Coordinates of N, CA and C in Angstrom, one line a residue:
M158 N -1.9 18.8 2.1 CA -0.7 18.8 2.9 C 0.5 19.2 2.0
N159 N 0.9 20.4 2.1 CA 2.0 21.0 1.3 C 3.3 20.6 1.9
I160 N 4.1 19.8 1.2 CA 5.4 19.3 1.7 C 6.5 20.0 1.1
T161 N 7.4 20.6 1.9 CA 8.6 21.2 1.5 C 9.7 20.6 2.4
L162 N 10.9 21.0 2.0 CA 12.1 20.5 2.9 C 12.5 21.6 3.8
N163 N 11.5 22.5 4.2 CA 11.8 23.6 5.2 C 11.6 22.9 6.5
G164 N 12.7 22.9 7.3 CA 12.6 22.3 8.6 C 13.3 20.9 8.6
Q165 N 14.2 20.8 9.5 CA 15.1 19.6 9.5 C 14.3 18.3 9.7
I166 N 13.2 18.4 10.5 CA 12.5 17.1 10.8 C 11.8 16.6 9.6
Y167 N 11.4 17.4 8.7 CA 10.8 16.9 7.4 C 11.8 16.4 6.5
Q168 N 13.0 17.0 6.5 CA 14.1 16.5 5.7 C 14.5 15.1 6.1
I169 N 14.6 14.9 7.5 CA 14.9 13.6 8.0 C 13.8 12.6 7.6
A170 N 12.6 13.0 7.6 CA 11.5 12.1 7.2 C 11.6 11.6 5.8
C171 N 12.3 12.4 5.0 CA 12.5 12.0 3.6 C 13.8 11.4 3.3
T172 N 14.5 11.0 4.4 CA 15.8 10.4 4.2 C 15.8 8.9 4.5
H173 N 16.0 8.1 3.4 CA 16.1 6.7 3.6 C 17.4 6.2 4.2
P174 N 17.4 5.1 4.9 CA 18.7 4.7 5.6 C 19.8 4.5 4.6
S175 N 19.5 4.1 3.3 CA 20.6 4.0 2.4 C 21.4 5.3 2.1
F176 N 20.7 6.4 2.3 CA 21.4 7.7 2.1 C 22.3 8.0 3.3
T177 N 21.8 7.7 4.5 CA 22.7 8.0 5.7 C 23.8 7.0 5.8
N178 N 23.6 5.8 5.2 CA 24.7 4.8 5.2 C 25.9 5.3 4.4
E179 N 25.6 6.1 3.4 CA 26.7 6.6 2.6 C 27.1 8.0 3.0
N180 N 26.2 8.8 3.6 CA 26.5 10.2 3.9 C 26.5 10.6 5.4
G181 N 26.0 9.7 6.2 CA 25.9 10.0 7.6 C 24.6 10.8 7.9
G182 N 24.4 11.1 9.2 CA 23.2 11.8 9.6 C 22.1 10.9 10.0
E183 N 20.9 11.5 10.2 CA 19.8 10.7 10.7 C 18.9 10.3 9.5
N184 N 18.3 9.1 9.7 CA 17.3 8.6 8.7 C 15.9 8.6 9.2
N185 N 15.0 8.2 8.4 CA 13.6 8.3 8.8 C 13.0 7.1 9.5
E186 N 13.8 6.1 9.9 CA 13.2 4.9 10.5 C 12.4 5.2 11.8
K187 N 12.9 6.0 12.7 CA 12.2 6.3 13.9 C 11.0 7.1 13.7
L188 N 11.0 8.0 12.8 CA 9.8 8.8 12.4 C 8.8 7.9 11.8
E189 N 9.2 7.0 11.0 CA 8.3 6.0 10.3 C 7.6 5.2 11.4
F190 N 8.4 4.7 12.4 CA 7.8 4.0 13.5 C 6.7 4.8 14.2
L191 N 7.0 6.0 14.5 CA 6.0 6.9 15.1 C 4.8 7.1 14.2
G192 N 5.1 7.4 13.0 CA 4.0 7.8 12.0 C 3.1 6.6 11.8
D193 N 3.6 5.4 11.9 CA 2.8 4.2 11.7 C 1.7 4.2 12.8
S194 N 2.1 4.5 14.0 CA 1.1 4.5 15.1 C 0.1 5.6 14.9
V195 N 0.6 6.8 14.5 CA -0.3 7.9 14.3 C -1.3 7.6 13.2
L196 N -0.8 6.9 12.1 CA -1.7 6.6 11.0 C -2.8 5.6 11.4
Q197 N -2.3 4.5 12.2 CA -3.2 3.5 12.7 C -4.4 4.1 13.5
L198 N -4.0 5.1 14.4 CA -5.0 5.7 15.2 C -5.9 6.5 14.4
C199 N -5.4 7.4 13.5 CA -6.3 8.2 12.7 C -7.2 7.5 11.8
V200 N -6.7 6.4 11.2 CA -7.6 5.6 10.3 C -8.6 4.9 11.1
T201 N -8.2 4.3 12.3 CA -9.2 3.6 13.2 C -10.3 4.6 13.6
E202 N -9.9 5.8 14.0 CA -11.0 6.8 14.4 C -11.9 7.1 13.2
L203 N -11.3 7.2 12.0 CA -12.1 7.5 10.8 C -13.1 6.4 10.5
L204 N -12.6 5.2 10.6 CA -13.5 4.0 10.4 C -14.6 3.9 11.4
F205 N -14.2 4.1 12.7 CA -15.1 4.0 13.8 C -16.3 5.0 13.7
K206 N -16.0 6.2 13.2 CA -17.0 7.3 13.1 C -17.8 7.1 11.9
E207 N -17.2 6.7 10.8 CA -17.9 6.7 9.5 C -18.6 5.4 9.2
L208 N -18.2 4.3 9.9 CA -18.9 3.0 9.6 C -19.4 2.4 11.0
P209 N -20.4 3.1 11.6 CA -20.9 2.7 12.9 C -21.6 1.3 12.9
R210 N -22.0 0.9 11.8 CA -22.8 -0.4 11.8 C -21.9 -1.6 11.5
C211 N -20.6 -1.4 11.2 CA -19.7 -2.5 11.0 C -19.2 -3.1 12.3
S212 N -19.0 -4.4 12.2 CA -18.5 -5.2 13.3 C -17.0 -4.9 13.5
E213 N -16.4 -5.3 14.6 CA -15.0 -5.2 14.8 C -14.2 -5.9 13.8
G214 N -14.6 -7.0 13.3 CA -14.0 -7.8 12.3 C -14.0 -7.0 11.0
Q215 N -15.1 -6.4 10.6 CA -15.2 -5.7 9.4 C -14.3 -4.4 9.4
L216 N -14.3 -3.8 10.6 CA -13.4 -2.6 10.7 C -11.9 -3.0 10.6
S217 N -11.6 -4.1 11.2 CA -10.2 -4.6 11.1 C -9.8 -4.9 9.6
Q218 N -10.8 -5.5 8.9 CA -10.5 -5.8 7.5 C -10.4 -4.5 6.7
A219 N -11.2 -3.5 7.0 CA -11.2 -2.3 6.3 C -9.9 -1.6 6.5
R220 N -9.4 -1.6 7.8 CA -8.2 -0.9 8.1 C -7.0 -1.6 7.4
H221 N -7.0 -2.9 7.4 CA -6.0 -3.7 6.7 C -5.9 -3.3 5.2
A222 N -7.1 -3.1 4.6 CA -7.2 -2.8 3.2 C -6.7 -1.4 2.9
L223 N -6.8 -0.5 3.9 CA -6.4 0.9 3.7 C -5.0 1.1 4.0
V224 N -4.5 0.5 5.1 CA -3.1 0.8 5.5 C -2.2 -0.3 5.0
N225 N -1.7 -0.2 3.9 CA -0.7 -1.1 3.3 C 0.2 -0.4 2.4
N226 N 1.3 -1.0 2.0 CA 2.3 -0.3 1.2 C 1.8 0.2 -0.1
Q227 N 0.9 -0.5 -0.8 CA 0.5 -0.1 -2.1 C -0.3 1.3 -1.9
V228 N -1.2 1.3 -1.0 CA -2.0 2.5 -0.8 C -1.1 3.7 -0.4
L229 N -0.3 3.4 0.6 CA 0.6 4.5 1.1 C 1.5 5.0 0.1
A230 N 2.0 4.1 -0.8 CA 2.9 4.6 -1.8 C 2.2 5.4 -2.9
E231 N 1.0 5.1 -3.1 CA 0.1 5.9 -4.1 C -0.1 7.3 -3.5
I232 N -0.3 7.4 -2.2 CA -0.5 8.7 -1.6 C 0.8 9.5 -1.6
A233 N 1.9 8.8 -1.3 CA 3.2 9.4 -1.3 C 3.5 10.0 -2.6
Q234 N 3.2 9.3 -3.7 CA 3.4 9.9 -5.1 C 2.5 11.1 -5.3
Q235 N 1.2 11.0 -4.9 CA 0.3 12.0 -5.1 C 0.7 13.3 -4.5
I236 N 1.4 13.3 -3.3 CA 1.8 14.5 -2.6 C 3.2 14.9 -2.9
G237 N 3.9 14.1 -3.8 CA 5.2 14.5 -4.3 C 6.4 14.0 -3.5
L238 N 6.2 13.0 -2.7 CA 7.3 12.5 -1.9 C 8.3 11.7 -2.7
N239 N 7.9 11.2 -3.9 CA 8.8 10.5 -4.8 C 9.8 11.5 -5.3
Q240 N 9.5 12.8 -5.3 CA 10.5 13.8 -5.7 C 11.4 14.3 -4.6
L241 N 11.0 14.0 -3.4 CA 11.7 14.5 -2.2 C 12.6 13.5 -1.5
I242 N 12.2 12.2 -1.6 CA 12.9 11.2 -0.9 C 14.4 11.1 -1.3
R243 N 15.2 11.0 -0.3 CA 16.7 10.9 -0.5 C 17.1 9.5 -0.3
V244 N 17.7 8.9 -1.3 CA 18.2 7.5 -1.2 C 19.7 7.5 -1.6
G245 N 20.3 6.4 -1.2 CA 21.8 6.3 -1.5 C 22.0 6.0 -3.0
K246 N 23.2 6.3 -3.4 CA 23.5 6.1 -4.8 C 23.5 4.6 -5.2
G247 N 23.6 3.7 -4.2 CA 23.6 2.3 -4.5 C 22.2 1.8 -4.7
E248 N 21.1 2.6 -4.5 CA 19.8 2.1 -4.7 C 19.4 2.4 -6.2
S249 N 19.0 1.4 -6.9 CA 18.7 1.5 -8.3 C 17.4 2.3 -8.6
N250 N 16.4 2.2 -7.7 CA 15.1 2.9 -7.8 C 14.4 3.0 -6.5
V251 N 13.5 3.9 -6.4 CA 12.7 4.1 -5.2 C 11.5 3.1 -5.2
T252 N 11.5 2.2 -4.3 CA 10.5 1.2 -4.2 C 9.2 1.6 -3.6
E253 N 8.2 0.8 -3.7 CA 6.9 1.0 -3.1 C 7.0 1.1 -1.6
R254 N 7.8 0.2 -1.0 CA 8.0 0.2 0.4 C 8.7 1.5 0.9
M255 N 9.7 1.9 0.2 CA 10.4 3.2 0.5 C 9.4 4.3 0.6
L256 N 8.5 4.4 -0.4 CA 7.5 5.5 -0.5 C 6.5 5.4 0.7
A257 N 6.1 4.2 1.0 CA 5.1 4.0 2.0 C 5.8 4.4 3.4
N258 N 7.0 4.0 3.6 CA 7.7 4.3 4.9 C 7.9 5.8 5.0
C259 N 8.2 6.5 3.8 CA 8.4 7.9 3.8 C 7.1 8.7 4.2
F260 N 6.0 8.2 3.7 CA 4.7 8.8 4.0 C 4.5 8.7 5.5
E261 N 4.7 7.5 6.1 CA 4.5 7.4 7.5 C 5.5 8.2 8.3
A262 N 6.7 8.4 7.8 CA 7.7 9.2 8.5 C 7.3 10.7 8.5
M263 N 6.7 11.1 7.3 CA 6.3 12.5 7.2 C 5.1 12.7 8.2
L264 N 4.2 11.7 8.4 CA 3.1 11.9 9.3 C 3.7 11.9 10.7
G265 N 4.7 11.1 11.0 CA 5.3 11.2 12.3 C 6.0 12.6 12.6
A266 N 6.6 13.1 11.5 CA 7.2 14.4 11.7 C 6.1 15.5 11.9
L267 N 5.0 15.4 11.2 CA 3.9 16.3 11.3 C 3.3 16.3 12.8
Y268 N 3.2 15.0 13.3 CA 2.8 14.9 14.6 C 3.7 15.6 15.7
L269 N 5.0 15.4 15.5 CA 5.9 16.0 16.4 C 5.9 17.6 16.3
D270 N 5.7 18.0 15.1 CA 5.8 19.4 14.8 C 4.5 20.2 15.1
Q271 N 3.3 19.5 14.8 CA 2.0 20.3 15.0 C 1.0 19.5 15.8
G272 N 1.2 18.2 16.1 CA 0.3 17.5 17.0 C -0.7 16.7 16.2
I273 N -1.5 15.9 16.9 CA -2.4 14.9 16.4 C -3.5 15.6 15.6
E274 N -3.9 16.8 16.1 CA -5.0 17.6 15.5 C -4.7 18.0 14.1
R275 N -3.5 18.1 13.8 CA -3.1 18.5 12.4 C -3.0 17.2 11.5
C276 N -2.7 16.1 12.2 CA -2.6 14.8 11.4 C -3.9 14.3 11.0
R277 N -5.0 14.5 11.8 CA -6.3 13.9 11.5 C -6.8 14.4 10.1
P278 N -6.9 15.7 9.9 CA -7.4 16.1 8.6 C -6.6 15.6 7.4
V279 N -5.3 15.5 7.6 CA -4.4 15.0 6.5 C -4.8 13.5 6.2
V280 N -4.9 12.7 7.2 CA -5.3 11.3 7.0 C -6.7 11.2 6.4
N281 N -7.7 12.0 6.9 CA -9.0 12.0 6.4 C -9.1 12.4 4.9
A282 N -8.3 13.4 4.5 CA -8.3 13.8 3.2 C -7.9 12.7 2.2
H283 N -7.0 11.9 2.6 CA -6.4 10.8 1.7 C -7.1 9.5 1.9
F284 N -7.9 9.3 3.0 CA -8.5 8.0 3.2 C -10.0 7.9 3.2
Y285 N -10.6 9.1 3.3 CA -12.1 9.1 3.4 C -12.7 8.5 2.1
H286 N -12.2 8.9 1.0 CA -12.8 8.5 -0.3 C -12.5 7.0 -0.6
R287 N -11.6 6.4 0.2 CA -11.3 5.0 0.0 C -12.1 4.0 0.9
L288 N -13.0 4.6 1.7 CA -13.7 3.7 2.7 C -14.6 2.7 2.0
S289 N -15.3 3.1 0.9 CA -16.2 2.1 0.3 C -15.4 0.9 -0.3
D290 N -14.2 1.3 -0.9 CA -13.4 0.2 -1.5 C -12.8 -0.7 -0.4
A291 N -12.6 -0.1 0.7 CA -11.9 -0.9 1.8 C -12.9 -2.0 2.3
L292 N -14.2 -1.8 2.2 CA -15.1 -2.8 2.6 C -15.4 -3.9 1.6
S293 N -15.0 -3.7 0.4 CA -15.3 -4.7 -0.7 C -14.3 -5.8 -0.5
I294 N -14.7 -7.0 -1.0 CA -13.8 -8.2 -0.9 C -12.7 -8.1 -2.0
P295 N -11.4 -8.1 -1.7 CA -10.4 -8.0 -2.8 C -10.5 -9.2 -3.8
P296 N -10.2 -8.9 -5.0 CA -10.4 -10.0 -6.1 C -9.6 -11.2 -5.7
K297 N -8.4 -11.1 -5.2 CA -7.6 -12.3 -4.9 C -8.2 -13.1 -3.8
R298 N -8.8 -12.5 -2.8 CA -9.5 -13.2 -1.7 C -10.8 -13.9 -2.3
R299 N -11.5 -13.1 -3.1 CA -12.8 -13.7 -3.7 C -12.5 -14.9 -4.5
L300 N -11.4 -14.8 -5.3 CA -11.0 -15.9 -6.2 C -10.6 -17.1 -5.4
H301 N -9.8 -16.8 -4.3 CA -9.4 -17.9 -3.4 C -10.5 -18.7 -2.8
E302 N -11.5 -17.9 -2.3 CA -12.7 -18.6 -1.6 C -13.5 -19.4 -2.6
W303 N -13.7 -18.8 -3.8 CA -14.5 -19.5 -4.9 C -13.8 -20.8 -5.3
S304 N -12.4 -20.7 -5.5 CA -11.7 -21.9 -5.9 C -11.7 -23.0 -4.9
Q305 N -11.6 -22.6 -3.6 CA -11.6 -23.6 -2.5 C -13.0 -24.3 -2.5
K306 N -14.0 -23.5 -2.6 CA -15.4 -24.0 -2.5 C -15.7 -24.9 -3.7
T307 N -15.2 -24.5 -4.9 CA -15.6 -25.2 -6.1 C -14.7 -26.4 -6.4
Y308 N -13.4 -26.3 -6.2 CA -12.5 -27.3 -6.6 C -11.7 -27.9 -5.4
Q309 N -11.9 -27.3 -4.2 CA -11.1 -27.8 -3.0 C -9.6 -27.5 -3.2
M310 N -9.3 -26.5 -3.9 CA -7.9 -26.1 -4.1 C -7.8 -24.6 -4.3
V311 N -6.6 -24.1 -4.1 CA -6.4 -22.6 -4.1 C -5.8 -22.3 -5.5
P312 N -6.0 -21.0 -6.0 CA -5.4 -20.6 -7.2 C -3.9 -20.7 -7.2
E313 N -3.3 -20.9 -8.3 CA -1.9 -21.0 -8.4 C -1.4 -19.8 -9.3
Y314 N -0.5 -19.0 -8.8 CA 0.0 -17.9 -9.5 C 1.5 -18.2 -9.9
N315 N 1.8 -17.9 -11.2 CA 3.1 -18.2 -11.7 C 3.6 -17.0 -12.6
V316 N 4.9 -16.8 -12.4 CA 5.6 -15.7 -13.3 C 5.8 -16.3 -14.6
V317 N 5.2 -15.7 -15.6 CA 5.3 -16.2 -17.0 C 6.4 -15.6 -17.7
D318 N 6.6 -14.3 -17.5 CA 7.6 -13.5 -18.2 C 8.1 -12.3 -17.4
V319 N 9.3 -11.9 -17.5 CA 9.8 -10.7 -16.9 C 10.6 -9.9 -18.0
E320 N 10.2 -8.6 -18.2 CA 10.8 -7.8 -19.2 C 11.4 -6.5 -18.6
G321 N 12.2 -5.9 -19.4 CA 12.7 -4.6 -19.0 C 14.0 -4.6 -18.1
P322 N 14.7 -3.5 -18.0 CA 15.9 -3.4 -17.2 C 15.5 -3.5 -15.7
A323 N 16.5 -3.6 -14.8 CA 16.3 -3.8 -13.4 C 15.4 -2.7 -12.8
H324 N 15.5 -1.5 -13.2 CA 14.7 -0.4 -12.6 C 13.4 -0.2 -13.3
Q325 N 13.1 -1.0 -14.3 CA 11.8 -0.8 -15.0 C 11.2 -2.2 -15.3
R326 N 11.2 -3.1 -14.4 CA 10.7 -4.4 -14.6 C 9.2 -4.4 -15.0
V327 N 8.8 -5.4 -15.8 CA 7.4 -5.6 -16.1 C 7.2 -7.1 -16.0
Y328 N 6.3 -7.5 -15.0 CA 6.1 -8.9 -14.7 C 4.7 -9.3 -15.3
R329 N 4.7 -10.5 -15.9 CA 3.5 -11.1 -16.4 C 3.2 -12.4 -15.7
I330 N 2.1 -12.4 -15.0 CA 1.8 -13.5 -14.1 C 0.5 -14.2 -14.5
S331 N 0.5 -15.5 -14.5 CA -0.8 -16.2 -14.8 C -1.4 -16.8 -13.5
V332 N -2.7 -17.0 -13.6 CA -3.4 -17.6 -12.5 C -4.1 -18.9 -13.0
R333 N -3.8 -20.0 -12.4 CA -4.4 -21.3 -12.8 C -5.3 -21.8 -11.7
I334 N -6.4 -22.3 -12.1 CA -7.4 -23.0 -11.2 C -7.8 -24.3 -11.8
N335 N -7.7 -25.3 -11.0 CA -8.1 -26.7 -11.5 C -7.3 -27.1 -12.7
N336 N -6.0 -26.7 -12.6 CA -5.0 -27.0 -13.7 C -5.3 -26.4 -15.0
E337 N -6.0 -25.2 -15.0 CA -6.3 -24.5 -16.2 C -6.0 -23.0 -16.0
T338 N -5.3 -22.4 -17.0 CA -5.0 -21.0 -16.9 C -6.2 -20.2 -17.2
V339 N -6.6 -19.4 -16.2 CA -7.8 -18.6 -16.3 C -7.6 -17.2 -16.8
A340 N -6.5 -16.6 -16.4 CA -6.2 -15.2 -16.8 C -4.8 -14.8 -16.5
Y341 N -4.4 -13.6 -17.0 CA -3.0 -13.1 -16.8 C -3.1 -11.7 -16.2
G342 N -2.0 -11.3 -15.6 CA -1.9 -10.0 -15.1 C -0.5 -9.4 -15.4
Q343 N -0.4 -8.1 -15.7 CA 0.9 -7.5 -16.0 C 1.0 -6.2 -15.3
A344 N 2.2 -6.0 -14.6 CA 2.4 -4.8 -13.9 C 3.9 -4.7 -13.6
S345 N 4.3 -3.6 -12.9 CA 5.7 -3.3 -12.6 C 6.2 -4.0 -11.4
T346 N 5.3 -4.6 -10.6 CA 5.8 -5.5 -9.5 C 5.0 -6.8 -9.5
K347 N 5.6 -7.8 -8.9 CA 4.9 -9.1 -8.8 C 3.6 -9.0 -8.1
R348 N 3.5 -8.2 -7.1 CA 2.3 -8.1 -6.3 C 1.2 -7.5 -7.1
E349 N 1.5 -6.4 -7.8 CA 0.5 -5.7 -8.6 C 0.1 -6.6 -9.8
A350 N 1.0 -7.4 -10.4 CA 0.7 -8.3 -11.5 C -0.2 -9.4 -11.0
T351 N 0.1 -9.9 -9.8 CA -0.7 -11.0 -9.2 C -2.2 -10.5 -8.9
N352 N -2.3 -9.3 -8.4 CA -3.6 -8.7 -8.1 C -4.4 -8.5 -9.4
Q353 N -3.6 -8.1 -10.4 CA -4.3 -7.8 -11.7 C -4.8 -9.1 -12.3
A354 N -4.0 -10.2 -12.2 CA -4.4 -11.5 -12.7 C -5.6 -12.0 -12.0
A355 N -5.7 -11.8 -10.7 CA -6.8 -12.2 -9.9 C -8.1 -11.4 -10.3
Q356 N -7.9 -10.1 -10.5 CA -9.0 -9.3 -11.0 C -9.5 -9.7 -12.3
N357 N -8.6 -10.0 -13.2 CA -9.0 -10.5 -14.6 C -9.7 -11.8 -14.5
A358 N -9.3 -12.7 -13.6 CA -9.9 -14.0 -13.4 C -11.3 -13.9 -12.9
V359 N -11.5 -13.0 -11.9 CA -12.8 -12.7 -11.3 C -13.8 -12.2 -12.4
T360 N -13.3 -11.4 -13.3 CA -14.1 -10.9 -14.4 C -14.4 -12.0 -15.4
V361 N -13.4 -12.8 -15.7 CA -13.7 -13.9 -16.7 C -14.7 -14.9 -16.1
L362 N -14.6 -15.2 -14.8 CA -15.4 -16.2 -14.2 C -16.8 -15.6 -13.8
G363 N -17.0 -14.3 -13.9 CA -18.2 -13.7 -13.5 C -18.5 -13.7 -12.0
L364 N -17.4 -13.4 -11.2 CA -17.5 -13.5 -9.8 C -17.7 -12.1 -9.1
Q365 N -17.9 -11.1 -9.9 CA -18.0 -9.7 -9.3 C -19.2 -9.7 -8.3

């Protein structure tokens, strides 16, 4: 999917509301709304065709694992949307959610411009190789289930330290089980650091 700012609809798809609040014009909220539905349909079709033996519950779990801000933001960066998105001067940095919404808006714009048949190969190109990971149990969920079964309590995640300026935060988070710190995680967002802590705990406890 080669993305340029040729065509007003694609420029609107790359325009965050903070930009139009300061400069006027249209933002990408409506295109994001449309693109979300297009993405859900295309991913559901992909799962239905490629995973015929999975139950409805497994397919729903896989779709949830595929369609989330973290995955969409990664794809947005891969195709260069982080370089094209327009935000207001009051925004200190482009967030994961902004990038995810921008990707969905671009998909909505592509749907209006070229139809669903053009959207399907774009979605397949970015999600097909993620299917196997989507069916695996996330470390945080695996740790949660093990802790409940073993100690009748859930893991406790705590922010241990925060470093760096506002636009380059680094969070260090610990995970405690049965009143004992099992592992730590470090990343640029609390969510990523929490997931990293859970992954490290799964490794330490031999729960893979």
